[in-house]
């Protein structure tokens, strides 16, 4: 009785191992079902979804105009102090002083891509870009100015 | 039977060991160790190969998240909680959002509720799959890791498409969810369920039935029902010891009271029971998703909220079931825009506290099986 149980145990053990090996062997023989991506080589074909959050960018149109009024809603919404908005005073044609954006400072090294700034922006001036390869040799290169030089506020955006 | 943990002074063992036959040996596992999946430091007192005592040392990844939250507004602090239990980031965010909504007495649109539950369950599947792979790797089986990641990857793709990130989504906001579902969401979840149902049996073939795995987990690290309750173990660890502790059943939130699913209870309390509970929970999560995916109501995905949230003066508590157990958020508000005090009740901390009790008397090789099935996420324990 003891011997029968002993041999049965050995049989069950070997069977359980073979069952697992069968699954492994099946994939060994069908390499097409393996789904590894050859990442740095497939950059050209790789397409990230449009909602993917890689970094904050400010969109400019063909006249080098943006939609940022310098209201600092994004600066207040940011949990990490990633955004710093420096404003200046423009003189309108009527001779009035008007607050406008001077520099949109963006610290990529502090950003956690939480999307709260984009949600807070009342004029949809900033958005998230899909770029994600942010490695640089020096930390200071992660400090970015988002508005292009010479750009100005698009007419009609308040 | 409840068994009091005997307090052993390390010095006494060393002194007693000098007289006795086998001298006590104190070894360190971690802070950098492949089996701890993070910076957990265990000081283990051994007598021969038998564990006499385990002392977890925490603090290597303490980021003072609770203190940080005190200086952030109610919208801002949610994103930090993704960094606690990073494998169930959605569910942590959900707990915070629920607590704020309780304070604001906000009614959540039906669509947002269903989206939240769908995301929670997808996260639970992803988390349990990672656990399954990592636990098999702890026990010396390397291949299951890749099988688990194959299915997990398709969940990550779904998350990436709808929430914009793969791991730290910050998708649950007070009042609902951040964006509406992506148009492809339903199609992709359905194809995931199809993939998952065809592959889940491979998990049993590869690991569950394996004789080496069974011998290493059956009867190892037994936690009795009374001990599980007294240590505050929740989630699959508590349920494997026979404790009814599923918050989704006990205190249903969102639409959990309308969906049909089973709470998995095992009574053995050993590592194998914990393994079984998690594998069965995978199937239950799929069951919940199958019921909801075709019944997402139309409507708003976010309730109207003010730009600056202010909670009334008072104390608020909400609890949810994460992949690891009960997660509680306790907010004390003084009526301002930032919380006065926040406390997170993390499941991992309570589950870790039972480790010493469970592993006393087992061999050091069994420690990996016990820790693997506890499913510890160190940033969740340390915060």
Short mmCIF file of C-alpha atoms in Angstrom, two decimals:
data_model
loop_
_atom_site.label_atom_id
_atom_site.label_comp_id
_atom_site.label_asym_id
_atom_site.label_seq_id
_atom_site.Cartn_x
_atom_site.Cartn_y
_atom_site.Cartn_z
CA UNK A 1 0.00 0.00 0.00
CA UNK A 2 2.80 2.37 0.94
CA UNK A 3 4.74 1.45 -2.19
CA UNK A 4 1.74 2.05 -4.39
CA UNK A 5 1.25 5.52 -2.92
CA UNK A 6 4.94 6.25 -3.32
CA UNK A 7 5.05 5.33 -6.99
CA UNK A 8 1.79 7.19 -7.62
CA UNK A 9 3.30 10.31 -6.06
CA UNK A 10 6.32 10.11 -8.32
CA UNK A 11 4.07 9.63 -11.34
CA UNK A 12 1.95 12.67 -10.38
CA UNK A 13 5.04 14.80 -9.80
CA UNK A 14 6.53 13.97 -13.19
CA UNK A 15 3.18 14.51 -14.87
CA UNK A 16 2.82 17.98 -13.31
CA UNK A 17 6.27 18.99 -14.48
CA UNK A 18 5.63 17.70 -18.00
CA UNK A 19 2.35 19.64 -18.12
CA UNK A 20 4.21 22.88 -17.48
CA UNK A 21 6.93 21.99 -19.95
CA UNK A 22 4.28 21.34 -22.59
CA UNK A 23 3.14 24.98 -22.36
CA UNK A 24 6.70 26.23 -22.52
CA UNK A 25 7.49 23.97 -25.44
CA UNK A 26 4.43 25.12 -27.34
CA UNK A 27 5.70 28.68 -27.32
CA UNK A 28 9.21 27.54 -28.13
CA UNK A 29 7.91 25.97 -31.31
CA UNK A 30 5.73 28.93 -32.26
CA UNK A 31 7.93 32.01 -31.93
CA UNK A 32 5.37 34.15 -33.76
CA UNK A 33 3.21 34.33 -30.64
CA UNK A 34 6.00 36.01 -28.74
CA UNK A 35 5.28 39.70 -28.47
CA UNK A 36 8.59 41.35 -27.69
CA UNK A 37 9.10 44.81 -29.15
CA UNK A 38 12.56 45.71 -30.42
CA UNK A 39 12.31 49.14 -28.85
CA UNK A 40 15.08 51.45 -30.03
CA UNK A 41 14.94 49.95 -33.52
CA UNK A 42 11.19 50.35 -33.96
CA UNK A 43 11.06 54.07 -33.22
CA UNK A 44 9.78 54.91 -36.70
CA UNK A 45 6.76 52.58 -36.48
CA UNK A 46 6.04 53.22 -32.81
CA UNK A 47 2.92 55.28 -32.30
CA UNK A 48 1.85 56.42 -28.87
CA UNK A 49 -1.80 57.20 -28.12
CA UNK A 50 -2.69 60.88 -28.39
CA UNK A 51 -3.54 61.09 -24.68
CA UNK A 52 -0.12 59.87 -23.59
CA UNK A 53 1.52 62.40 -21.27
CA UNK A 54 5.17 62.95 -22.10
CA UNK A 55 5.84 66.63 -21.47
CA UNK A 56 4.01 69.94 -21.44
CA UNK A 57 4.26 71.92 -24.66
CA UNK A 58 2.69 75.19 -25.83
CA UNK A 59 1.22 75.08 -29.31
CA UNK A 60 2.06 77.94 -31.66
CA UNK A 61 0.32 78.56 -34.97
CA UNK A 62 1.95 79.57 -38.27
CA UNK A 63 2.04 83.28 -37.29
CA UNK A 64 4.08 82.37 -34.18
CA UNK A 65 1.11 83.13 -31.96
CA UNK A 66 0.07 81.25 -28.82
CA UNK A 67 -3.03 81.32 -26.63
CA UNK A 68 -1.43 81.93 -23.23
CA UNK A 69 -2.68 85.03 -21.46
CA UNK A 70 -0.36 84.65 -18.49
CA UNK A 71 -3.21 84.08 -16.01
CA UNK A 72 -1.04 81.69 -13.89
CA UNK A 73 -3.88 79.16 -13.46
CA UNK A 74 -1.47 76.38 -14.40
CA UNK A 75 1.15 77.65 -11.97
CA UNK A 76 -1.39 77.50 -9.15
CA UNK A 77 -2.65 74.07 -10.19
CA UNK A 78 0.80 72.48 -10.33
CA UNK A 79 1.58 70.45 -7.19
CA UNK A 80 5.37 70.56 -7.65
CA UNK A 81 6.14 74.12 -8.64
CA UNK A 82 7.04 72.92 -12.12
CA UNK A 83 5.70 75.99 -13.91
CA UNK A 84 6.78 79.58 -13.38
CA UNK A 85 5.10 82.32 -15.39
CA UNK A 86 6.84 85.63 -15.81
CA UNK A 87 4.55 88.37 -17.03
CA UNK A 88 5.19 91.77 -18.56
CA UNK A 89 3.03 94.77 -19.38
CA UNK A 90 2.22 95.36 -23.02
CA UNK A 91 0.87 98.69 -24.26
CA UNK A 92 -2.28 98.24 -26.33
CA UNK A 93 -3.00 100.48 -29.39
CA UNK A 94 -5.38 102.47 -27.20
CA UNK A 95 -2.48 103.32 -24.95
CA UNK A 96 -3.61 101.08 -22.07
CA UNK A 97 -1.28 98.79 -20.15
CA UNK A 98 -2.16 95.10 -20.43
CA UNK A 99 -0.66 92.10 -18.67
CA UNK A 100 0.88 89.59 -21.07
CA UNK A 101 3.11 86.54 -20.99
CA UNK A 102 6.82 87.19 -21.04
CA UNK A 103 8.33 83.76 -20.35
CA UNK A 104 6.71 80.40 -19.62
CA UNK A 105 9.35 78.57 -17.58
CA UNK A 106 8.84 74.82 -17.39
CA UNK A 107 10.98 72.57 -15.20
CA UNK A 108 10.77 69.20 -16.88
CA UNK A 109 12.92 67.68 -14.15
CA UNK A 110 10.23 68.41 -11.53
CA UNK A 111 7.23 67.42 -13.64
CA UNK A 112 5.25 64.28 -12.77
CA UNK A 113 2.92 64.47 -15.81
CA UNK A 114 -0.21 64.68 -13.69
CA UNK A 115 -2.07 66.76 -16.31
CA UNK A 116 -3.49 69.20 -13.72
CA UNK A 117 -2.05 72.25 -15.52
CA UNK A 118 -3.63 71.27 -18.82
CA UNK A 119 -6.97 70.75 -17.06
CA UNK A 120 -6.69 74.14 -15.37
CA UNK A 121 -5.81 76.18 -18.47
CA UNK A 122 -8.84 78.30 -19.48
CA UNK A 123 -7.61 78.98 -23.01
CA UNK A 124 -6.15 75.53 -23.88
CA UNK A 125 -2.78 77.13 -24.50
CA UNK A 126 -0.75 74.19 -23.21
CA UNK A 127 -1.09 70.51 -23.95
CA UNK A 128 0.71 67.25 -23.36
CA UNK A 129 3.10 65.97 -26.03
CA UNK A 130 3.89 62.32 -26.70
CA UNK A 131 7.68 62.64 -26.56
CA UNK A 132 9.17 60.61 -23.75
CA UNK A 133 12.91 60.32 -24.39
CA UNK A 134 14.01 63.11 -22.12
CA UNK A 135 17.50 62.04 -21.10
CA UNK A 136 20.14 64.76 -21.37
CA UNK A 137 23.70 65.05 -20.14
CA UNK A 138 23.11 68.09 -17.98
CA UNK A 139 20.22 68.82 -15.64
CA UNK A 140 20.03 72.47 -16.64
CA UNK A 141 18.94 71.45 -20.15
CA UNK A 142 15.66 70.18 -18.72
CA UNK A 143 14.64 73.73 -17.85
CA UNK A 144 12.57 74.85 -20.80
CA UNK A 145 10.99 78.04 -22.06
CA UNK A 146 7.76 77.03 -23.68
CA UNK A 147 6.87 80.19 -25.59
CA UNK A 148 8.95 80.67 -28.72
CA UNK A 149 11.04 83.83 -29.03
CA UNK A 150 9.11 86.67 -30.61
CA UNK A 151 5.75 84.94 -30.17
CA UNK A 152 2.70 86.89 -29.09
CA UNK A 153 -0.85 86.31 -27.93
CA UNK A 154 -3.29 85.24 -30.61
CA UNK A 155 -5.88 87.91 -31.36
CA UNK A 156 -9.25 87.26 -29.78
CA UNK A 157 -7.99 85.12 -26.87
CA UNK A 158 -8.94 86.66 -23.55
CA UNK B 1 -6.23 29.47 17.94
CA UNK B 2 -4.81 32.82 18.89
CA UNK B 3 -1.16 32.58 19.71
CA UNK B 4 0.69 35.41 21.45
CA UNK B 5 3.90 36.40 19.67
CA UNK B 6 6.71 35.77 22.09
CA UNK B 7 9.04 38.72 22.47
CA UNK B 8 12.63 37.61 21.99
CA UNK B 9 15.56 39.87 22.70
CA UNK B 10 18.28 39.33 20.11
CA UNK B 11 21.04 39.65 22.71
CA UNK B 12 19.50 36.92 24.85
CA UNK B 13 19.40 34.49 21.97
CA UNK B 14 23.03 35.11 21.20
CA UNK B 15 23.91 34.62 24.86
CA UNK B 16 21.72 31.54 25.20
CA UNK B 17 23.00 30.21 21.90
CA UNK B 18 26.57 30.27 23.17
CA UNK B 19 25.60 27.81 25.86
CA UNK B 20 23.20 25.72 23.83
CA UNK B 21 24.16 23.42 21.01
CA UNK B 22 23.45 25.69 18.04
CA UNK B 23 24.48 29.33 18.21
CA UNK B 24 22.02 31.94 16.96
CA UNK B 25 22.92 33.73 13.78
CA UNK B 26 21.65 37.17 12.82
CA UNK B 27 21.51 37.88 9.10
CA UNK B 28 20.20 40.79 7.06
CA UNK B 29 17.93 40.37 4.07
CA UNK B 30 17.89 43.65 2.22
CA UNK B 31 17.68 46.63 1.96
CA UNK B 32 18.75 45.60 -1.53
CA UNK B 33 17.62 42.07 -2.13
CA UNK B 34 16.01 40.46 -5.17
CA UNK B 35 13.27 38.82 -3.10
CA UNK B 36 12.04 41.93 -1.33
CA UNK B 37 11.03 43.84 -4.51
CA UNK B 38 12.04 47.11 -2.96
CA UNK B 39 14.08 48.51 -0.14
CA UNK B 40 12.81 46.41 2.76
CA UNK B 41 15.30 45.46 5.40
CA UNK B 42 14.67 42.28 7.39
CA UNK B 43 16.88 41.37 10.33
CA UNK B 44 16.46 37.63 10.74
CA UNK B 45 17.59 35.69 13.78
CA UNK B 46 18.31 32.12 12.84
CA UNK B 47 19.01 29.00 14.80
CA UNK B 48 20.55 26.67 12.29
CA UNK B 49 18.18 27.04 9.37
CA UNK B 50 15.11 27.77 11.49
CA UNK B 51 13.80 31.31 11.76
CA UNK B 52 13.54 32.45 15.38
CA UNK B 53 12.57 36.03 14.77
CA UNK B 54 12.14 38.53 11.94
CA UNK B 55 12.43 42.24 12.51
CA UNK B 56 11.42 44.45 9.57
CA UNK B 57 13.28 47.75 9.42
CA UNK B 58 11.43 50.43 7.51
CA UNK B 59 12.29 53.91 6.41
CA UNK B 60 14.45 53.36 3.35
CA UNK B 61 11.81 54.74 0.98
CA UNK B 62 10.00 57.09 3.33
CA UNK B 63 8.94 60.17 1.37
CA UNK B 64 6.64 61.65 4.04
CA UNK B 65 3.68 61.56 1.69
CA UNK B 66 1.20 62.24 4.51
CA UNK B 67 3.05 65.41 5.47
CA UNK B 68 3.41 66.46 1.84
CA UNK B 69 -0.32 66.18 1.35
CA UNK B 70 -0.92 68.76 4.09
CA UNK B 71 0.57 71.47 1.90
CA UNK B 72 -1.23 70.45 -1.29
CA UNK B 73 -4.78 71.34 -2.24
CA UNK B 74 -7.53 68.73 -2.47
CA UNK B 75 -7.11 68.44 -6.23
CA UNK B 76 -3.34 68.27 -6.08
CA UNK B 77 -2.68 65.67 -3.41
CA UNK B 78 -4.38 62.82 -5.28
CA UNK B 79 -1.52 62.37 -7.72
CA UNK B 80 0.92 61.69 -4.85
CA UNK B 81 -1.06 58.65 -3.74
CA UNK B 82 -0.27 56.93 -7.05
CA UNK B 83 3.27 56.72 -5.74
CA UNK B 84 2.28 54.75 -2.65
CA UNK B 85 0.94 51.46 -3.90
CA UNK B 86 2.07 51.99 -7.46
CA UNK B 87 0.54 48.72 -8.66
CA UNK B 88 -2.96 49.82 -7.72
CA UNK B 89 -2.57 53.53 -8.40
CA UNK B 90 -6.13 53.87 -9.68
CA UNK B 91 -7.58 52.42 -6.51
CA UNK B 92 -5.54 54.72 -4.26
CA UNK B 93 -6.69 57.73 -6.25
CA UNK B 94 -10.21 56.37 -6.02
CA UNK B 95 -10.04 56.22 -2.23
CA UNK B 96 -8.89 59.85 -2.01
CA UNK B 97 -11.53 61.03 -4.47
CA UNK B 98 -14.23 59.17 -2.51
CA UNK B 99 -13.14 60.83 0.74
CA UNK B 100 -13.20 64.31 -0.77
CA UNK B 101 -16.59 63.66 -2.34
CA UNK B 102 -17.87 62.53 1.03
CA UNK B 103 -16.75 65.84 2.50
CA UNK B 104 -18.25 67.87 -0.32
CA UNK B 105 -21.41 65.71 -0.37
CA UNK B 106 -21.04 65.42 -4.10
CA UNK B 107 -23.18 63.14 -6.23
CA UNK B 108 -21.14 61.28 -8.87
CA UNK B 109 -22.66 60.71 -12.32
CA UNK B 110 -23.54 57.09 -13.08
CA UNK B 111 -21.15 56.95 -16.01
CA UNK B 112 -18.22 58.03 -13.84
CA UNK B 113 -19.09 55.39 -11.24
CA UNK B 114 -19.04 52.58 -13.79
CA UNK B 115 -15.81 53.88 -15.37
CA UNK B 116 -14.19 53.95 -11.93
CA UNK B 117 -15.19 50.38 -11.13
CA UNK B 118 -14.00 49.17 -14.56
CA UNK B 119 -10.63 50.85 -14.05
CA UNK B 120 -10.32 49.49 -10.51
CA UNK B 121 -10.90 45.95 -11.67
CA UNK B 122 -8.50 46.27 -14.59
CA UNK B 123 -5.90 47.54 -12.12
CA UNK B 124 -6.60 44.63 -9.81
CA UNK B 125 -6.03 42.17 -12.65
CA UNK B 126 -2.79 43.92 -13.64
CA UNK B 127 -1.59 43.93 -10.05
CA UNK B 128 -2.40 40.28 -9.40
CA UNK B 129 -0.71 39.32 -12.65
CA UNK B 130 2.47 41.11 -11.69
CA UNK B 131 2.31 39.44 -8.29
CA UNK B 132 1.88 36.03 -9.90
CA UNK B 133 4.93 36.50 -12.08
CA UNK B 134 7.08 37.98 -9.34
CA UNK B 135 6.09 35.35 -6.81
CA UNK B 136 6.96 32.53 -9.18
CA UNK B 137 10.28 34.27 -9.78
CA UNK B 138 10.94 34.38 -6.03
CA UNK B 139 10.42 30.64 -5.92
CA UNK B 140 12.88 30.08 -8.74
CA UNK B 141 10.62 29.87 -11.78
CA UNK B 142 11.63 32.59 -14.19
CA UNK B 143 9.36 31.92 -17.17
CA UNK B 144 5.94 32.69 -15.59
CA UNK B 145 7.02 36.31 -15.27
CA UNK B 146 6.89 36.75 -19.05
CA UNK B 147 3.52 35.02 -19.37
CA UNK B 148 2.08 37.35 -16.74
CA UNK B 149 3.53 40.42 -18.40
CA UNK B 150 2.09 39.46 -21.76
CA UNK B 151 -1.46 39.88 -20.42
CA UNK B 152 -0.54 42.80 -18.20
CA UNK B 153 0.86 44.65 -21.18
CA UNK B 154 -2.53 44.74 -22.89
CA UNK B 155 -4.05 46.27 -19.73
CA UNK B 156 -1.27 48.86 -19.71
CA UNK B 157 -2.08 49.68 -23.33
CA UNK B 158 -5.73 50.22 -22.41
CA UNK B 159 -4.70 52.50 -19.54
CA UNK B 160 -2.28 54.39 -21.76
CA UNK B 161 -4.97 55.04 -24.32
CA UNK B 162 -7.71 56.17 -21.95
CA UNK B 163 -5.83 57.65 -18.97
CA UNK B 164 -2.64 58.89 -20.65
CA UNK B 165 -0.17 56.96 -18.50
CA UNK B 166 0.71 53.36 -17.85
CA UNK B 167 1.34 53.27 -14.12
CA UNK B 168 0.69 56.59 -12.36
CA UNK B 169 -2.53 57.59 -14.06
CA UNK B 170 -4.03 60.34 -11.89
CA UNK B 171 -7.31 59.59 -13.63
CA UNK B 172 -9.76 59.80 -10.70
CA UNK B 173 -10.47 63.39 -9.78
CA UNK B 174 -12.98 64.70 -7.22
CA UNK B 175 -16.33 64.54 -8.96
CA UNK B 176 -15.62 61.79 -11.45
CA UNK B 177 -12.83 60.97 -13.86
CA UNK B 178 -10.45 63.23 -15.74
CA UNK B 179 -11.42 62.41 -19.33
CA UNK B 180 -14.15 60.42 -20.96
CA UNK B 181 -13.39 56.89 -22.11
CA UNK B 182 -11.44 56.55 -25.32
CA UNK B 183 -13.66 55.42 -28.25
CA UNK B 184 -11.60 52.23 -28.54
CA UNK B 185 -11.96 51.36 -24.85
CA UNK B 186 -14.84 48.88 -25.04
CA UNK B 187 -13.38 47.11 -28.05
CA UNK B 188 -9.99 46.75 -26.46
CA UNK B 189 -11.32 45.57 -23.09
CA UNK B 190 -13.41 42.94 -24.85
CA UNK B 191 -10.42 41.69 -26.79
CA UNK B 192 -8.44 41.66 -23.53
CA UNK B 193 -11.09 39.53 -21.82
CA UNK B 194 -11.01 37.12 -24.75
CA UNK B 195 -7.22 36.92 -24.54
CA UNK B 196 -7.29 36.56 -20.79
CA UNK B 197 -9.86 33.77 -20.73
CA UNK B 198 -7.86 31.80 -23.26
CA UNK B 199 -4.59 32.23 -21.34
CA UNK B 200 -5.62 31.93 -17.68
CA UNK B 201 -5.51 28.13 -17.82
CA UNK B 202 -1.86 28.32 -18.79
CA UNK B 203 -1.20 29.80 -15.36
CA UNK B 204 -2.54 26.66 -13.72
CA UNK B 205 -0.53 24.44 -16.06
CA UNK B 206 2.68 26.32 -15.45
CA UNK B 207 2.64 26.96 -11.72
CA UNK B 208 -0.43 25.81 -9.78
CA UNK B 209 -0.16 22.15 -10.63
CA UNK B 210 3.62 22.08 -10.40
CA UNK B 211 4.72 19.66 -7.70
CA UNK B 212 7.75 21.74 -6.68
CA UNK B 213 5.57 24.81 -6.23
CA UNK B 214 2.98 22.91 -4.22
CA UNK B 215 5.55 21.40 -1.90
CA UNK B 216 7.10 24.80 -1.28
CA UNK B 217 3.83 26.58 -0.46
CA UNK B 218 1.46 24.04 1.14
CA UNK B 219 1.53 24.33 4.90
CA UNK B 220 4.10 27.12 4.79
CA UNK B 221 3.53 30.37 6.67
CA UNK B 222 0.22 29.42 8.27
CA UNK B 223 -1.77 32.36 9.62
CA UNK B 224 -4.81 31.38 11.66
CA UNK B 225 -8.08 33.26 11.42
CA UNK B 226 -7.70 34.78 14.88
CA UNK B 227 -4.16 35.92 14.15
CA UNK B 228 -5.20 37.45 10.84
CA UNK B 229 -7.86 39.49 12.63
CA UNK B 230 -5.59 40.56 15.46
CA UNK B 231 -2.82 41.66 13.07
CA UNK B 232 -5.33 43.53 10.93
CA UNK B 233 -4.55 41.52 7.81
CA UNK B 234 -6.91 42.36 4.98
CA UNK B 235 -7.22 41.56 1.33
CA UNK B 236 -6.18 38.19 -0.06
CA UNK B 237 -3.99 37.56 3.03
CA UNK B 238 -6.95 37.89 5.37
CA UNK B 239 -9.34 36.06 3.07
CA UNK B 240 -6.94 33.11 2.75
CA UNK B 241 -7.22 32.73 6.54
CA UNK B 242 -11.00 32.73 6.39
CA UNK B 243 -11.66 36.35 7.37
CA UNK B 244 -14.52 38.03 5.54
CA UNK B 245 -12.87 41.35 4.78
CA UNK B 246 -13.74 42.35 1.21
CA UNK B 247 -14.73 46.03 1.42
CA UNK B 248 -16.48 45.69 -1.93
CA UNK B 249 -18.95 43.31 -0.25
CA UNK B 250 -19.01 44.68 3.30
CA UNK B 251 -19.29 48.40 2.54
CA UNK B 252 -20.11 48.62 -1.19
CA UNK B 253 -19.06 51.81 -2.90
CA UNK B 254 -19.87 53.03 -6.43
CA UNK B 255 -21.68 50.23 -8.28
CA UNK B 256 -20.23 47.22 -6.46
CA UNK B 257 -23.59 46.47 -4.86
CA UNK B 258 -25.18 46.12 -8.31
CA UNK B 259 -22.68 43.70 -9.83
CA UNK B 260 -22.59 40.01 -9.14
CA UNK B 261 -19.33 38.54 -7.87
CA UNK B 262 -18.09 36.19 -5.16
CA UNK B 263 -15.85 36.95 -2.27
CA UNK B 264 -13.15 34.29 -2.34
CA UNK B 265 -12.59 32.71 1.06
CA UNK B 266 -10.06 29.99 1.79
CA UNK B 267 -9.57 28.54 5.24
CA UNK B 268 -6.13 26.93 5.17
CA UNK B 269 -4.27 30.20 5.80
CA UNK B 270 -1.03 28.96 4.26
CA UNK B 271 0.90 30.32 1.28
CA UNK B 272 -0.93 28.04 -1.13
CA UNK B 273 -4.30 29.36 0.08
CA UNK B 274 -3.16 32.94 -0.48
CA UNK B 275 -2.07 31.96 -3.97
CA UNK B 276 -5.42 30.34 -4.67
CA UNK B 277 -7.35 33.39 -3.44
CA UNK B 278 -5.52 35.72 -5.81
CA UNK B 279 -5.87 33.45 -8.83
CA UNK B 280 -9.60 33.09 -8.19
CA UNK B 281 -9.92 36.83 -7.70
CA UNK B 282 -8.54 37.32 -11.20
CA UNK B 283 -11.51 35.41 -12.56
CA UNK B 284 -13.94 37.38 -10.36
CA UNK B 285 -12.52 40.67 -11.61
CA UNK B 286 -13.06 39.54 -15.18
CA UNK B 287 -16.61 38.64 -14.22
CA UNK B 288 -17.24 42.17 -12.92
CA UNK B 289 -15.79 43.73 -16.08
CA UNK B 290 -17.88 41.45 -18.31
CA UNK B 291 -21.05 42.60 -16.54
CA UNK B 292 -20.24 46.30 -16.79
CA UNK B 293 -18.49 46.71 -20.13
CA UNK B 294 -21.71 46.65 -22.18
CA UNK B 295 -23.71 48.62 -19.63
CA UNK B 296 -21.82 51.90 -19.35
CA UNK B 297 -24.56 54.51 -18.96
CA UNK B 298 -24.48 57.65 -21.08
CA UNK B 299 -24.02 61.00 -19.43
CA UNK B 300 -21.38 63.18 -17.85
CA UNK B 301 -18.09 61.71 -16.78
CA UNK B 302 -17.50 64.42 -14.20
CA UNK B 303 -19.76 66.28 -11.81
CA UNK B 304 -19.58 70.06 -11.78
CA UNK B 305 -17.19 71.21 -9.09
CA UNK B 306 -15.78 74.55 -8.06
CA UNK B 307 -12.30 75.50 -9.23
CA UNK B 308 -11.04 75.63 -5.63
CA UNK B 309 -12.33 72.86 -3.39
CA UNK B 310 -12.94 73.56 0.29
CA UNK B 311 -13.98 70.78 2.62
CA UNK B 312 -16.17 71.73 5.58
CA UNK B 313 -14.65 71.51 9.03
CA UNK B 314 -14.64 67.94 10.26
CA UNK B 315 -13.20 64.47 9.81
CA UNK B 316 -13.81 62.22 6.83
CA UNK B 317 -12.93 58.59 6.23
CA UNK B 318 -13.34 56.41 3.19
CA UNK B 319 -12.21 52.89 2.51
CA UNK B 320 -11.76 50.87 -0.64
CA UNK B 321 -10.47 47.43 -1.49
CA UNK B 322 -7.13 47.60 -3.29
CA UNK B 323 -5.39 44.60 -4.78
CA UNK B 324 -3.62 44.12 -1.44
CA UNK B 325 -6.39 44.81 1.04
CA UNK B 326 -8.23 47.59 2.74
CA UNK B 327 -7.01 51.07 1.95
CA UNK B 328 -8.35 53.87 4.13
CA UNK B 329 -8.06 57.62 3.73
CA UNK B 330 -8.68 59.77 6.76
CA UNK B 331 -8.85 63.54 6.25
CA UNK B 332 -9.09 66.10 9.03
CA UNK B 333 -10.25 69.41 7.63
CA UNK B 334 -10.19 72.82 9.27
CA UNK B 335 -12.32 74.28 6.50
CA UNK B 336 -9.46 75.49 4.35
CA UNK B 337 -8.24 74.63 0.88
CA UNK B 338 -5.66 72.14 2.15
CA UNK B 339 -6.20 69.24 4.54
CA UNK B 340 -5.12 69.77 8.16
CA UNK B 341 -4.02 66.16 8.50
CA UNK B 342 -4.15 63.11 6.29
CA UNK B 343 -3.66 59.52 7.35
CA UNK B 344 -3.50 56.61 4.96
CA UNK B 345 -4.26 53.14 6.22
CA UNK B 346 -2.21 50.99 3.90
CA UNK B 347 -2.87 47.27 3.61
CA UNK B 348 0.79 46.36 3.14
CA UNK B 349 1.86 47.65 6.54
CA UNK B 350 -0.58 45.45 8.45
CA UNK B 351 0.19 42.45 6.28
CA UNK B 352 3.90 42.90 6.86
CA UNK B 353 3.39 43.02 10.62
CA UNK B 354 2.18 39.42 10.50
CA UNK B 355 5.36 38.25 8.75
CA UNK B 356 7.30 37.68 11.98
CA UNK B 357 4.46 35.66 13.50
CA UNK B 358 3.91 33.58 10.38
CA UNK B 359 7.48 32.65 9.66
CA UNK B 360 8.71 31.73 13.15
CA UNK B 361 9.74 28.13 13.11
CA UNK B 362 9.88 27.79 9.34
CA UNK B 363 13.07 27.32 7.38
CA UNK B 364 14.77 30.29 5.77
CA UNK B 365 13.95 28.97 2.31
CA UNK B 366 10.26 29.21 3.15
CA UNK B 367 10.62 32.92 3.87
CA UNK B 368 10.64 33.67 0.14
CA UNK B 369 7.39 31.78 -0.34
CA UNK B 370 5.78 33.60 2.59
CA UNK B 371 6.94 37.03 1.47
CA UNK B 372 6.01 36.31 -2.12
CA UNK B 373 2.44 35.43 -1.22
CA UNK B 374 2.09 38.39 1.14
CA UNK B 375 2.45 40.58 -1.99
CA UNK B 376 4.35 43.39 -0.32
CA UNK B 377 4.75 46.69 -2.11
CA UNK B 378 7.39 48.57 -0.14
CA UNK B 379 6.45 52.19 -1.04
CA UNK B 380 2.98 51.36 0.25
CA UNK B 381 4.36 50.17 3.59
CA UNK B 382 6.72 53.08 4.05
CA UNK B 383 4.95 55.97 2.31
#
